[in-house]
PDB file of C-alpha atoms in Angstrom:
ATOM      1  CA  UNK A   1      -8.228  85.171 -56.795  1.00 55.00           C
ATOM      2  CA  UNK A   2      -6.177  82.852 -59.274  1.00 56.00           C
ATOM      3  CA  UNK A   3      -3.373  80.677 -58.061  1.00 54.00           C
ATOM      4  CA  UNK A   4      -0.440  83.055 -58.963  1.00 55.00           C
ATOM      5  CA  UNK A   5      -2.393  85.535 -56.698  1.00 55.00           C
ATOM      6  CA  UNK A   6      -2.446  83.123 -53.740  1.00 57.00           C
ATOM      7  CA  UNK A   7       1.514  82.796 -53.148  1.00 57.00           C
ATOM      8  CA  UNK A   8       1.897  80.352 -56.160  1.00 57.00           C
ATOM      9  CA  UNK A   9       5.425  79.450 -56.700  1.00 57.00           C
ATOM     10  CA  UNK A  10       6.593  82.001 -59.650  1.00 59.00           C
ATOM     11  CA  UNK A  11       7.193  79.369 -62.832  1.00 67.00           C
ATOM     12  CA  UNK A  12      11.957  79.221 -61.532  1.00 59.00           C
ATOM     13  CA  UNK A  13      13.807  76.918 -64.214  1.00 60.00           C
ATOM     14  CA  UNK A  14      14.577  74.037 -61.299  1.00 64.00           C
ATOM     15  CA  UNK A  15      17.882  72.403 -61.257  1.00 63.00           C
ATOM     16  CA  UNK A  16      18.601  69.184 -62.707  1.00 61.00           C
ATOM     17  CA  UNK A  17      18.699  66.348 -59.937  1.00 60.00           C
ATOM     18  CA  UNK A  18      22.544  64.817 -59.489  1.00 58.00           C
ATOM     19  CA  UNK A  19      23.973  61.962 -58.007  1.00 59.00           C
ATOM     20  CA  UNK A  20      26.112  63.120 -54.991  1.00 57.00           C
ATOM     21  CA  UNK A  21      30.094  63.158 -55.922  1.00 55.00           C
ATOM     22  CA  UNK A  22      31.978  60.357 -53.956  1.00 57.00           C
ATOM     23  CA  UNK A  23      35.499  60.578 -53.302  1.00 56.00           C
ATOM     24  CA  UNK A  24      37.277  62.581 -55.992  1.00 59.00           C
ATOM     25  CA  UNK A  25      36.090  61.504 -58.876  1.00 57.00           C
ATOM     26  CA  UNK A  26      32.184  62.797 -60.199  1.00 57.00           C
ATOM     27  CA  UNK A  27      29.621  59.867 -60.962  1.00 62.00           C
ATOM     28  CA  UNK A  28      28.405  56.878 -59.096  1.00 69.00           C
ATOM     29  CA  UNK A  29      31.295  54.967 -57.330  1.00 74.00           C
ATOM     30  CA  UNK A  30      32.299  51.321 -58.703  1.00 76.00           C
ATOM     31  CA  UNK A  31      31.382  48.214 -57.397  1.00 72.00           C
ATOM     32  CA  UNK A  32      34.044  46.137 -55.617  1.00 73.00           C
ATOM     33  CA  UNK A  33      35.169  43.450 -57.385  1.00 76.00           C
ATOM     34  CA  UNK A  34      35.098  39.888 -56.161  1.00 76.00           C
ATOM     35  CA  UNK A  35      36.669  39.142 -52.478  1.00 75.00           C
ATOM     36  CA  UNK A  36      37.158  36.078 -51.340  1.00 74.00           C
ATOM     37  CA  UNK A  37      34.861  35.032 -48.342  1.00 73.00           C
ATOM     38  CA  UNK A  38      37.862  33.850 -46.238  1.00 77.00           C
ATOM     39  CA  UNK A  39      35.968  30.398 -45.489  1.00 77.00           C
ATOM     40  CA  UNK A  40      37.799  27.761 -44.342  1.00 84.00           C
ATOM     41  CA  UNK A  41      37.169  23.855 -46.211  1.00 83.00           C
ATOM     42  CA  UNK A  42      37.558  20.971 -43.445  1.00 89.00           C
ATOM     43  CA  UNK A  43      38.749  18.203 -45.618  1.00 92.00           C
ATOM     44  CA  UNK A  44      36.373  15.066 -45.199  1.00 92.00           C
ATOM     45  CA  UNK A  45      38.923  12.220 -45.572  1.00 92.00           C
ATOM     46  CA  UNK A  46      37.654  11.287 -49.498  1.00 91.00           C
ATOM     47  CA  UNK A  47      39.275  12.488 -51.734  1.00 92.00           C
ATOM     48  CA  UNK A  48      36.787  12.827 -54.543  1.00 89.00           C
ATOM     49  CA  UNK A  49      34.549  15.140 -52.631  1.00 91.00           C
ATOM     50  CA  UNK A  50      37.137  17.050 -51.065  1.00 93.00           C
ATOM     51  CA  UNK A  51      37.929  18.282 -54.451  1.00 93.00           C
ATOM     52  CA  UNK A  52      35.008  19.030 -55.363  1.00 92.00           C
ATOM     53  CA  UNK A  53      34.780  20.981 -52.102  1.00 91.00           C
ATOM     54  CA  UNK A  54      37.767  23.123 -53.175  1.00 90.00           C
ATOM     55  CA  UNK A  55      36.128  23.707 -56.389  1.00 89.00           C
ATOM     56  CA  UNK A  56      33.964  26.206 -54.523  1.00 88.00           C
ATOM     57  CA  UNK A  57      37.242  28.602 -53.432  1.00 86.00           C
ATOM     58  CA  UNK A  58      36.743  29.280 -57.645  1.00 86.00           C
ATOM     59  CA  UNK A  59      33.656  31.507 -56.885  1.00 86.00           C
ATOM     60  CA  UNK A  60      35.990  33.599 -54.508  1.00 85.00           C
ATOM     61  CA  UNK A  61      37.305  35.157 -57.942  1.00 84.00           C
ATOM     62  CA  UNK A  62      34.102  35.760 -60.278  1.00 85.00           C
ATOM     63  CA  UNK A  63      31.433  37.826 -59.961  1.00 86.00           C
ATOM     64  CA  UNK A  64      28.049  37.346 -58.440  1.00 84.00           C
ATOM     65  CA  UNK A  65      26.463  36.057 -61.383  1.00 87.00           C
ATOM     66  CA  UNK A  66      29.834  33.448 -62.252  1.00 88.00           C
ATOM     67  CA  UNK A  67      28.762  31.847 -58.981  1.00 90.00           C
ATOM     68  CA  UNK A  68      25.760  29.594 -60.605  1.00 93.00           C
ATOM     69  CA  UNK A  69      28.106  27.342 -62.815  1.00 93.00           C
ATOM     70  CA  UNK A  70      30.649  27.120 -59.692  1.00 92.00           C
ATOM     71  CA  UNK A  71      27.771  25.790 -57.544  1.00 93.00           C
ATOM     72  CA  UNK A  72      26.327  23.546 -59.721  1.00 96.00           C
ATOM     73  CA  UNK A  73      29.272  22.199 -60.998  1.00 95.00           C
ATOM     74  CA  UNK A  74      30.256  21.174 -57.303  1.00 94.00           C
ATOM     75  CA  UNK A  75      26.598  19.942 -56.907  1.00 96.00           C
ATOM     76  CA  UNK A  76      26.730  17.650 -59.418  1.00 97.00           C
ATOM     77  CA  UNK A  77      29.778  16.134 -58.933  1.00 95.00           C
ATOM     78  CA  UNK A  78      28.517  15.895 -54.571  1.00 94.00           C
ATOM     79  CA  UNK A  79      25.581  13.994 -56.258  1.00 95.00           C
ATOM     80  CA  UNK A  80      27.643  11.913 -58.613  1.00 93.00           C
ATOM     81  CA  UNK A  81      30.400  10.930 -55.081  1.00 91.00           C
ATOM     82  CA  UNK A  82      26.935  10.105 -53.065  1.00 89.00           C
ATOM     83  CA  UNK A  83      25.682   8.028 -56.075  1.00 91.00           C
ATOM     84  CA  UNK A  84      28.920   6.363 -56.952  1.00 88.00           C
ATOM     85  CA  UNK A  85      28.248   5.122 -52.668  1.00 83.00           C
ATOM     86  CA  UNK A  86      24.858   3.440 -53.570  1.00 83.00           C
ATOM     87  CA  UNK A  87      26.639   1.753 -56.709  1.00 80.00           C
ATOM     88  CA  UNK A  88      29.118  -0.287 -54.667  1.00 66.00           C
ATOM     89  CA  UNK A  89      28.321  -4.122 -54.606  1.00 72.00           C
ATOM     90  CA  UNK A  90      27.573  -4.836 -50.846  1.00 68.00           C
ATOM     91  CA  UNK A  91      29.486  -8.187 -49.597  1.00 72.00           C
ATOM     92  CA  UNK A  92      27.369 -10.984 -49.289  1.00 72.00           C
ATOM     93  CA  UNK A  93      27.227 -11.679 -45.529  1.00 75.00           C
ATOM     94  CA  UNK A  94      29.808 -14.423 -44.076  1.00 75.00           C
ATOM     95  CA  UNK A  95      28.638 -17.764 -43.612  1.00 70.00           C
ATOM     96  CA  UNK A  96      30.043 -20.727 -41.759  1.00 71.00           C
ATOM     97  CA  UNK A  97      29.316 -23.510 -42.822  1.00 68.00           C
ATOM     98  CA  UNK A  98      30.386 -26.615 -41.335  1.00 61.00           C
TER      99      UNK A  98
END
């Protein structure tokens, strides 16, 4: 007995695999575009890194991948604020002398 004998699926042209239609238009949908997260900054009383805080609301507008230069920008300049602290001349202590 061959194989067409045995209940062997006839050779039927198949259909070509779609995506599924979403909405009313045929094709994949679109990705969403950037949303901001809605995150609220609490200012930290210095100026210099509260800006650089805000710089981050600029990723709310790019797209994933516009996010790295946002981040390290803000890094760097967090780095440069903290570094700029070590750099300060610490008053000598106060003697009394008499």
């Amino acid at each position: 007995m061959t194989d067409d004998e045995a209940g062997a699926a006839p050779d039927v042209p198949q259909e070509p695999v779609t995506e599924p239609v979403t909405g009313a238009g045929a094709g994949p949908a679109e990705p969403a575009g950037p949303a901001p997260l809605g995150l609220v900054r609490t200012p930290t009383g210095h100026p210099g890194v509260d800006a650089h805080l805000e710089r981050l609301a600029d990723a709310d507008h790019l797209a994933a991948d516009g996010h790295v230069e946002v981040y390290e920008d803000v890094h760097r300049g967090l780095r440069e604020a903290l570094t700029a602290l070590d750099a300060q001349p610490v008053p000598a202590p106060y003697e009394n002398r008499s």
